[in-house]
Short mmCIF file of C-alpha atoms and ligand atoms in Angstrom, two decimals:
data_model
loop_
_atom_site.label_atom_id
_atom_site.label_comp_id
_atom_site.label_asym_id
_atom_site.label_seq_id
_atom_site.Cartn_x
_atom_site.Cartn_y
_atom_site.Cartn_z
CA UNK A 270 17.10 44.15 159.43
CA UNK A 271 19.62 41.30 159.53
CA UNK A 272 23.30 41.73 160.20
CA UNK A 273 25.93 39.02 159.96
CA UNK A 274 28.87 39.68 162.25
CA UNK A 275 32.27 38.07 161.85
CA UNK A 276 34.90 38.43 164.57
CA UNK A 277 38.60 37.91 163.90
CA UNK A 278 41.02 36.01 166.13
CA UNK A 279 42.31 38.98 168.11
CA UNK A 280 38.68 39.92 168.91
CA UNK A 281 38.26 36.49 170.53
CA UNK A 282 41.70 35.87 171.97
CA UNK A 283 40.58 35.74 175.64
CA UNK A 284 37.59 36.20 177.96
CA UNK A 285 38.04 39.95 178.08
CA UNK A 286 37.77 40.16 174.29
CA UNK A 287 34.80 37.76 174.31
CA UNK A 288 33.04 40.11 176.71
CA UNK A 289 33.54 43.05 174.35
CA UNK A 290 32.16 40.92 171.52
CA UNK A 291 29.17 39.88 173.64
CA UNK A 292 28.39 43.54 174.34
CA UNK A 293 28.62 44.43 170.67
CA UNK A 294 26.25 41.61 169.66
CA UNK A 295 23.76 42.27 172.43
CA UNK A 296 23.89 45.98 171.64
CA UNK A 297 22.03 45.48 168.36
CA UNK A 298 19.05 43.13 167.94
CA UNK A 299 19.75 42.72 164.25
CA UNK A 300 23.13 41.03 164.85
CA UNK A 301 21.61 37.59 164.46
CA UNK A 302 24.27 35.46 162.80
CA UNK A 303 27.76 35.27 164.24
CA UNK A 304 30.88 33.88 162.57
CA UNK A 305 33.85 33.50 164.93
CA UNK A 306 37.53 32.87 164.13
CA UNK A 307 39.76 30.80 166.41
CA UNK A 308 41.39 32.60 169.35
CA UNK A 309 44.21 34.77 168.02
CA UNK A 310 47.13 36.46 169.70
CA UNK A 311 46.66 37.96 173.17
CA UNK A 312 49.95 39.87 172.95
CA UNK A 313 52.39 40.46 170.11
CA UNK A 314 54.54 37.32 170.42
CA UNK A 315 51.69 35.04 171.44
CA UNK A 316 50.75 32.11 169.16
CA UNK A 317 47.39 31.86 167.40
CA UNK A 318 45.41 28.72 168.27
CA UNK A 319 45.26 27.83 164.55
CA UNK A 320 49.07 27.74 164.45
CA UNK A 321 49.19 25.71 167.68
CA UNK A 322 46.82 23.19 166.08
CA UNK A 323 48.89 22.88 162.91
CA UNK A 324 52.01 22.31 165.01
CA UNK A 325 50.31 19.81 167.28
CA UNK A 326 48.98 17.84 164.33
CA UNK A 327 52.44 17.75 162.72
CA UNK A 328 53.67 15.93 165.83
CA UNK A 329 50.75 13.51 165.65
CA UNK A 330 51.46 12.84 162.00
CA UNK A 331 55.14 12.15 162.73
CA UNK A 332 54.01 9.67 165.36
CA UNK A 333 55.42 11.77 168.20
CA UNK A 334 53.77 12.57 171.54
CA UNK A 335 51.43 15.55 171.28
CA UNK A 336 49.43 15.46 174.53
CA UNK A 337 51.34 18.36 176.06
CA UNK A 338 50.70 20.58 173.03
CA UNK A 339 47.02 19.58 172.90
CA UNK A 340 46.69 20.41 176.59
CA UNK A 341 48.15 23.86 175.96
CA UNK A 342 45.39 24.43 173.40
CA UNK A 343 42.80 23.12 175.85
CA UNK A 344 44.14 25.61 178.42
CA UNK A 345 43.51 28.51 176.05
CA UNK A 346 39.84 27.52 175.76
CA UNK A 347 39.45 26.74 179.44
CA UNK A 348 40.84 30.16 180.30
CA UNK A 349 38.07 31.70 178.16
CA UNK A 350 35.34 29.46 179.62
CA UNK A 351 36.47 30.27 183.19
CA UNK A 352 36.76 33.99 182.46
CA UNK A 353 33.20 34.05 181.12
CA UNK A 354 31.99 31.99 184.10
CA UNK A 355 30.26 29.51 181.79
CA UNK A 356 28.98 26.18 183.04
CA UNK A 357 30.42 24.32 180.09
CA UNK A 358 33.12 21.80 179.29
CA UNK A 359 34.99 20.86 176.12
CA UNK A 360 36.47 17.67 177.64
CA UNK A 361 34.54 15.36 175.33
CA UNK A 362 35.44 17.42 172.27
CA UNK A 363 39.12 17.20 173.18
CA UNK A 364 38.82 13.42 173.57
CA UNK A 365 37.39 13.23 170.05
CA UNK A 366 40.11 15.54 168.69
CA UNK A 367 42.80 13.39 170.27
CA UNK A 368 41.35 10.26 168.68
CA UNK A 369 41.07 11.96 165.31
CA UNK A 370 44.69 13.15 165.54
CA UNK A 371 45.81 9.59 166.29
CA UNK A 372 43.76 8.41 163.32
CA UNK A 373 45.58 11.05 161.16
CA UNK A 374 42.41 12.94 160.22
CA UNK A 375 44.41 15.55 158.31
CA UNK A 376 45.84 19.00 158.96
CA UNK A 377 42.70 20.71 157.66
CA UNK A 378 40.61 18.87 160.21
CA UNK A 379 43.15 19.85 162.88
CA UNK A 380 43.16 23.56 161.97
CA UNK A 381 39.37 23.71 161.74
CA UNK A 382 39.00 22.74 165.40
CA UNK A 383 40.11 26.25 166.39
CA UNK A 384 36.94 27.79 164.97
CA UNK A 385 34.75 24.79 165.89
CA UNK A 386 35.56 25.01 169.59
CA UNK A 387 35.41 28.80 169.71
CA UNK A 388 32.03 28.63 167.99
CA UNK A 389 30.73 26.25 170.64
CA UNK A 390 31.82 28.60 173.43
CA UNK A 391 30.36 31.58 171.61
CA UNK A 392 26.99 29.86 171.09
CA UNK A 393 26.84 28.93 174.76
CA UNK A 394 27.84 32.44 175.84
CA UNK A 395 25.22 34.15 173.67
CA UNK A 396 22.48 31.53 173.98
CA UNK A 397 22.47 31.18 170.15
CA UNK A 398 22.14 27.93 168.20
CA UNK A 399 25.44 26.28 167.19
CA UNK A 400 25.53 25.33 163.51
CA UNK A 401 28.54 23.19 162.59
CA UNK A 402 30.02 24.58 159.36
CA UNK A 403 30.80 21.00 158.27
CA UNK A 404 27.07 20.52 157.63
CA UNK A 405 26.43 23.71 155.68
CA UNK A 406 29.63 24.81 153.93
CA UNK A 407 30.23 22.31 151.16
CA UNK A 408 33.36 21.30 149.23
CA UNK A 409 33.34 18.83 146.33
CA UNK A 410 35.26 15.55 146.13
CA UNK A 411 38.36 17.33 144.82
CA UNK A 412 38.25 19.73 147.74
CA UNK A 413 37.03 22.71 145.69
CA UNK A 414 34.47 25.00 147.25
CA UNK A 415 30.91 24.29 146.02
CA UNK A 416 29.12 27.65 146.07
CA UNK A 417 25.74 26.43 144.87
CA UNK A 418 25.25 23.59 147.35
CA UNK A 419 26.56 25.77 150.16
CA UNK A 420 24.05 28.51 149.37
CA UNK A 421 21.24 25.93 149.42
CA UNK A 422 22.31 24.20 152.64
CA UNK A 423 23.13 27.40 154.50
CA UNK A 424 19.98 29.29 153.59
CA UNK A 425 17.76 26.29 154.42
CA UNK A 426 19.41 25.78 157.77
CA UNK A 427 19.50 29.42 158.81
CA UNK A 428 15.96 30.14 157.69
CA UNK A 429 14.93 27.85 160.51
CA UNK A 430 17.22 29.50 163.04
CA UNK A 431 16.48 32.93 164.45
CA UNK A 432 19.99 33.39 165.90
CA UNK A 433 23.00 31.20 165.25
CA UNK A 434 26.77 30.87 165.53
CA UNK A 435 28.50 29.38 162.48
CA UNK A 436 32.26 28.83 162.96
CA UNK A 437 34.43 30.32 160.22
CA UNK A 438 37.25 28.95 158.06
CA UNK A 439 36.03 25.43 157.28
CA UNK A 440 33.37 23.24 155.74
CA UNK A 441 33.29 19.63 154.59
CA UNK A 442 32.82 17.34 151.62
CA UNK A 443 29.56 15.39 151.36
CA UNK A 444 31.28 12.44 153.08
CA UNK A 445 32.17 14.59 156.09
CA UNK A 446 35.88 15.15 155.31
CA UNK A 447 36.72 18.58 156.69
CA UNK A 448 38.25 21.14 154.29
CA UNK A 449 39.44 24.64 155.19
CA UNK A 450 39.65 27.80 153.13
CA UNK A 451 43.08 29.41 152.90
CA UNK A 452 44.37 31.31 155.94
CA UNK A 453 42.13 34.14 157.09
CA UNK A 454 39.19 32.25 155.57
CA UNK A 455 36.64 33.08 158.28
CA UNK A 456 36.08 36.28 156.28
CA UNK A 457 34.84 34.06 153.45
CA UNK A 458 32.46 32.16 155.75
CA UNK A 459 31.02 35.47 156.99
CA UNK A 460 30.41 36.57 153.44
CA UNK A 461 28.71 33.26 152.54
CA UNK A 462 26.46 33.46 155.58
CA UNK A 463 25.54 37.07 154.74
CA UNK A 464 24.49 36.01 151.25
CA UNK A 465 22.58 32.97 152.48
CA UNK A 466 20.44 34.93 154.92
CA UNK A 467 20.10 37.90 152.59
CA UNK A 468 21.64 40.18 155.18
CA UNK A 469 21.35 43.94 155.02
CA UNK A 470 24.94 44.29 156.21
CA UNK A 471 28.01 42.13 156.75
CA UNK A 472 29.99 43.51 159.68
CA UNK A 473 33.58 42.34 159.82
CA UNK A 474 35.00 43.08 163.27
CA UNK A 475 38.75 43.19 163.62
CA UNK A 476 41.44 45.07 165.56
CA UNK A 477 41.79 48.09 163.27
CA UNK A 478 39.29 50.87 162.73
CA UNK A 479 38.93 50.19 159.02
CA UNK A 480 40.90 50.45 155.84
CA UNK A 481 43.66 52.99 156.00
CA UNK A 482 44.50 55.40 153.20
CA UNK A 483 48.09 54.11 153.22
CA UNK A 484 50.16 51.40 154.90
CA UNK A 485 50.83 52.48 158.52
CA UNK A 486 54.28 50.89 158.32
CA UNK A 487 55.15 53.53 155.71
CA UNK A 488 52.97 56.55 156.57
CA UNK A 489 52.64 57.67 160.18
CA UNK A 490 49.03 57.47 161.51
CA UNK A 491 47.27 57.39 158.15
CA UNK A 492 43.63 58.42 157.92
CA UNK A 493 40.84 55.86 157.78
CA UNK A 494 38.84 55.44 154.57
CA UNK A 495 35.16 55.98 155.38
CA UNK A 496 33.62 54.62 152.20
CA UNK A 497 35.28 52.57 149.49
CA UNK A 498 33.79 50.84 146.47
CA UNK A 499 34.42 47.18 145.68
CA UNK A 500 36.36 48.19 142.58
CA UNK A 501 38.63 50.53 144.51
CA UNK A 502 39.14 47.88 147.13
CA UNK A 503 40.10 45.34 144.51
CA UNK A 504 42.71 47.72 143.05
CA UNK A 505 44.21 48.44 146.46
CA UNK A 506 44.15 44.83 147.67
CA UNK A 507 45.79 43.68 144.47
CA UNK A 508 48.59 46.12 145.16
CA UNK A 509 49.18 44.77 148.63
CA UNK A 510 46.72 46.48 151.01
CA UNK A 511 45.14 43.80 153.17
CA UNK A 512 42.37 43.67 155.75
CA UNK A 513 39.94 41.22 154.20
CA UNK A 514 40.47 37.81 152.59
CA UNK A 515 40.29 38.38 148.82
CA UNK A 516 37.64 35.72 148.26
CA UNK A 517 35.34 37.29 150.83
CA UNK A 518 34.28 40.00 148.44
CA UNK A 519 32.55 37.97 145.72
CA UNK A 520 29.56 36.41 147.54
CA UNK A 521 28.37 39.66 149.12
CA UNK A 522 29.17 41.75 146.09
CA UNK A 523 27.03 39.49 143.92
CA UNK A 524 24.18 39.90 146.37
CA UNK A 525 24.62 43.66 146.75
CA UNK A 526 25.38 43.47 150.47
CA UNK A 527 27.76 46.11 151.85
CA UNK A 528 30.61 45.19 154.21
CA UNK A 529 31.43 47.28 157.23
CA UNK A 530 34.91 46.86 158.72
CA UNK A 531 34.73 47.67 162.45
CA UNK A 532 37.06 47.66 165.44
CA UNK A 533 36.12 45.45 168.41
CA UNK A 534 38.33 47.60 170.63
CA UNK A 535 36.70 50.85 169.46
CA UNK A 536 33.06 50.01 168.66
CA UNK A 537 32.07 53.67 168.79
CA UNK A 538 33.98 54.25 165.54
CA UNK A 539 32.13 53.88 162.21
CA UNK A 540 34.93 51.95 160.47
CA UNK A 541 34.98 51.55 156.70
CA UNK A 542 31.96 50.84 154.51
CA UNK A 543 32.64 48.79 151.39
CA UNK A 544 29.89 49.34 148.83
CA UNK A 545 29.09 48.65 145.18
CA UNK A 546 28.67 52.32 144.37
CA UNK A 547 28.15 55.49 146.31
CA UNK A 548 27.31 59.12 145.75
CA UNK A 549 29.34 60.00 148.82
CA UNK A 550 32.12 62.24 147.62
CA UNK A 551 35.42 61.10 149.06
CA UNK A 552 37.00 63.42 151.62
CA UNK A 553 40.18 63.59 149.57
CA UNK A 554 40.66 63.30 145.82
CA UNK A 555 42.20 59.90 146.34
CA UNK A 556 40.74 56.98 148.28
CA UNK A 557 43.94 55.07 148.96
CA UNK A 558 47.55 54.37 148.05
CA UNK A 559 49.14 50.93 147.90
CA UNK A 560 52.16 49.44 146.27
CA UNK A 561 54.60 46.60 145.94
CA UNK A 562 58.32 46.31 145.45
CA UNK A 563 60.19 43.77 143.37
CA UNK A 564 59.40 44.28 139.70
CA UNK A 565 61.52 44.06 136.57
CA UNK A 566 60.96 46.17 133.46
CA UNK A 567 61.74 44.40 130.21
CA UNK A 568 62.33 47.10 127.58
CA UNK A 569 62.14 45.98 123.98
CA UNK A 570 63.13 48.24 121.08
CA UNK A 571 62.76 47.74 117.38
CA UNK A 572 62.69 50.21 114.52
CA UNK A 573 59.27 50.40 112.88
CA UNK A 574 57.75 48.26 115.64
CA UNK A 575 54.54 50.24 115.34
CA UNK A 576 53.85 48.99 111.83
CA UNK A 577 54.56 45.33 112.51
CA UNK A 578 51.21 43.62 112.99
CA UNK A 579 51.30 40.95 115.73
CA UNK A 580 54.50 42.22 117.40
CA UNK A 581 52.84 42.66 120.82
CA UNK A 582 51.20 39.26 120.66
CA UNK A 583 54.51 37.55 119.92
CA UNK A 584 56.24 39.31 122.82
CA UNK A 585 53.46 38.47 125.26
CA UNK A 586 53.42 34.91 123.91
CA UNK A 587 57.02 34.48 125.10
CA UNK A 588 55.92 35.38 128.65
CA UNK A 589 52.84 33.20 128.45
CA UNK A 590 54.80 30.19 127.18
CA UNK A 591 57.03 30.48 130.23
CA UNK A 592 54.10 30.78 132.63
CA UNK A 593 54.85 34.38 133.61
CA UNK A 594 52.02 36.85 134.04
CA UNK A 595 52.72 40.50 133.33
CA UNK A 596 51.53 43.46 135.37
CA UNK A 597 51.73 46.45 133.05
CA UNK A 598 52.72 47.16 129.51
CA UNK A 599 53.42 50.80 128.73
CA UNK A 600 54.56 51.36 125.14
CA UNK A 601 56.03 53.96 122.79
CA UNK A 602 56.13 53.99 119.00
CA UNK A 603 59.13 51.70 118.60
CA UNK A 604 59.41 50.54 122.20
CA UNK A 605 57.44 48.33 124.47
CA UNK A 606 58.00 47.66 128.18
CA UNK A 607 56.67 44.72 130.13
CA UNK A 608 56.56 44.84 133.93
CA UNK A 609 56.85 41.45 135.62
CA UNK A 610 57.42 40.17 139.16
CA UNK A 611 61.14 39.86 139.75
CA UNK A 612 60.94 36.61 141.75
CA UNK A 613 58.85 34.93 139.05
CA UNK A 614 60.96 36.21 136.19
CA UNK A 615 64.52 35.82 137.49
CA UNK A 616 64.90 32.08 137.06
CA UNK A 617 63.37 32.08 133.58
CA UNK A 618 64.85 35.30 132.27
CA UNK A 619 67.30 33.85 129.71
CA UNK A 620 64.66 31.55 128.31
CA UNK A 621 62.15 34.41 127.95
CA UNK A 622 64.71 36.67 126.28
CA UNK A 623 65.70 33.94 123.87
CA UNK A 624 62.05 33.34 123.01
CA UNK A 625 61.40 37.07 122.41
CA UNK A 626 64.53 37.27 120.22
CA UNK A 627 63.47 34.29 118.19
CA UNK A 628 59.89 35.47 117.74
CA UNK A 629 60.43 39.19 117.05
CA UNK A 630 64.12 39.91 116.21
CA UNK A 631 64.21 43.17 118.17
CA UNK A 632 67.07 45.72 118.02
CA UNK A 633 67.57 45.48 121.78
CA UNK A 634 66.17 44.03 124.98
CA UNK A 635 67.16 45.71 128.22
CA UNK A 636 66.26 44.71 131.74
CA UNK A 637 65.87 47.02 134.70
CA UNK A 638 65.31 45.38 138.07
CA UNK A 639 64.45 46.49 141.63
CA UNK A 640 61.48 48.60 140.65
CA UNK A 641 58.33 49.26 142.66
CA UNK A 642 54.79 49.93 141.49
CA UNK A 643 52.47 52.29 143.36
CA UNK A 644 48.74 52.52 142.74
CA UNK A 645 46.98 55.78 143.56
CA UNK A 646 43.32 54.84 143.59
CA UNK A 647 40.18 56.93 143.85
CA UNK A 648 36.76 57.35 142.28
CA UNK A 649 37.18 61.07 143.06
CA UNK A 650 39.93 61.40 140.46
CA UNK A 651 37.47 61.03 137.61
CA UNK A 652 35.90 64.41 137.98
CA UNK A 653 38.89 66.28 139.34
CA UNK A 654 41.22 68.23 137.11
CA UNK A 655 44.92 68.32 137.83
CA UNK A 656 45.23 65.10 139.86
CA UNK A 657 48.11 63.85 137.75
CA UNK A 658 49.72 67.30 137.81
CA UNK A 659 49.69 67.42 141.60
CA UNK A 660 50.88 63.85 141.89
CA UNK A 661 53.91 64.32 139.68
CA UNK A 662 54.89 67.69 141.07
CA UNK A 663 54.80 66.16 144.58
CA UNK A 664 57.12 63.40 143.40
CA UNK A 665 59.40 65.90 141.67
CA UNK A 666 59.63 67.96 144.87
CA UNK A 667 60.60 64.81 146.73
CA UNK A 668 63.36 64.23 144.10
CA UNK A 669 61.80 60.99 142.93
CA UNK A 670 62.26 59.89 139.36
CA UNK A 671 59.14 58.33 137.85
CA UNK A 672 60.04 55.37 135.64
CA UNK A 673 56.58 54.53 134.37
CA UNK A 674 53.08 55.98 134.32
CA UNK A 675 49.90 54.10 133.54
CA UNK A 676 46.39 55.45 133.85
CA UNK A 677 43.45 53.35 132.74
CA UNK A 678 40.65 55.13 130.92
CA UNK A 679 38.36 54.47 133.87
CA UNK A 680 40.41 57.17 135.65
CA UNK A 681 40.08 55.13 138.80
CA UNK A 682 43.78 54.70 139.30
CA UNK A 683 47.17 55.98 138.33
CA UNK A 684 49.98 53.46 138.52
CA UNK A 685 53.52 54.73 138.74
CA UNK A 686 56.79 52.86 138.67
CA UNK A 687 59.72 54.07 140.80
CA UNK A 688 62.95 52.54 142.08
CA UNK A 689 62.56 50.24 145.10
CA UNK A 690 64.70 52.69 147.09
CA UNK A 691 62.25 55.52 146.43
CA UNK A 692 59.15 53.50 147.31
CA UNK A 693 58.53 54.74 150.86
CA UNK A 694 59.40 58.37 150.06
CA UNK A 695 57.09 58.32 147.05
CA UNK A 696 54.14 57.02 149.08
CA UNK A 697 54.72 59.66 151.76
CA UNK A 698 54.96 62.42 149.15
CA UNK A 699 51.66 61.30 147.57
CA UNK A 700 49.96 61.02 150.97
CA UNK A 701 51.18 64.48 151.97
CA UNK A 702 49.93 66.21 148.86
CA UNK A 703 46.47 64.61 148.75
CA UNK A 704 45.66 63.93 152.39
CA UNK A 705 47.75 66.18 154.62
CA UNK A 706 47.47 69.19 152.28
CA UNK A 707 43.88 68.06 151.47
CA UNK A 708 44.18 68.80 147.77
N1 LIG B 1081 41.91 30.93 162.13
C1 LIG B 1081 42.20 30.93 160.75
C2 LIG B 1081 43.56 31.58 160.51
O1 LIG B 1081 44.27 31.87 161.45
C3 LIG B 1081 41.14 31.56 159.93
C4 LIG B 1081 40.76 32.97 160.29
O2 LIG B 1081 41.13 33.49 161.33
O3 LIG B 1081 40.08 33.62 159.49
O4 LIG B 1081 43.95 31.76 159.38
#
């Protein structure tokens, strides 16, 4: 059994957190490959080391003094080293970093040092081999991630290493130039390592006990999702739910490796399992609820629209020509509605309307703004009668007007459109009927 374990920044913010992580890793022999983030926040208005590095490098780039800021970063690491009572020093590494900053090595290089240094401490603390991600995570000359070469380099290297620490978030081009993934990218590294070593499980340790059924900023103390499929996760993440970096899913999904989201501060909890498919029946009919505000509905009407071949294509062409992607497209016989992101659409609205008018000569085009979309997602809905009935009666009881309904034939989700003002109440009403009332 091989497990790859990735720890987020708050799990490694100080020596106390490192100790918890050490206990978790030592508590299970199969936790052989470790992917650390940079030290995160120790308290709510603390600054993540990654952000300190970006700031410090900005000063270097502007030709200003940055020694004080670099020393503050050094202090964060020294505090961890001291707290763990390690006989270890990063003085030489900081000398190199200083030189590289003066030589303007780039902000990606700067940011990557957060993970690099934390990885060195972690390897020392665990007695594991340190594998610099710059040698095994490969980007091409344009800075795009090179999946094939990475898989080759990583699997070769780790095959020869029984236990290793591979810092997250960065890699390098063949010439050694460091490149980072987008923010939160250590999740991606963990996933790549899991695929390379053919892991049985990718454990992603963070500071929450898993995916929640709804956003805790909207619903009070929402339940944790025990098992979720990749498809459900994709639907919920797309609609705004976030725990994992989006690109972290693909490598492990391709290889059929499940992900387990766990809480470093509550290791006794099972967390959330993310799997390709499962016969585990969800506890509630729905798996999760997510949503986003800020949409516009573009309603187009034209008599006999239904018999005009190519009408839909021409309308969508007007959006495409203006570089606007659409979210949903519910339609009637002589009407068609396109949902788009308000911030993307606003500045181009007159141009799009003119293009639709020119291409289709409709009877009317009306715009309705400040709408929200809510996705109610769950594999359990497929075999359950009355899900839609319960959903809409709950919304009616909460005096919420539903502007749009869209259910794909996969029956995996129901998307509803409501006014922005009704967004929070609608999510609470849906949560209450399916989770609190357990229907
Ligand atoms: N340290 C990086 C960030 O703050 C990457 C990560 O934590 O995954 O975005």
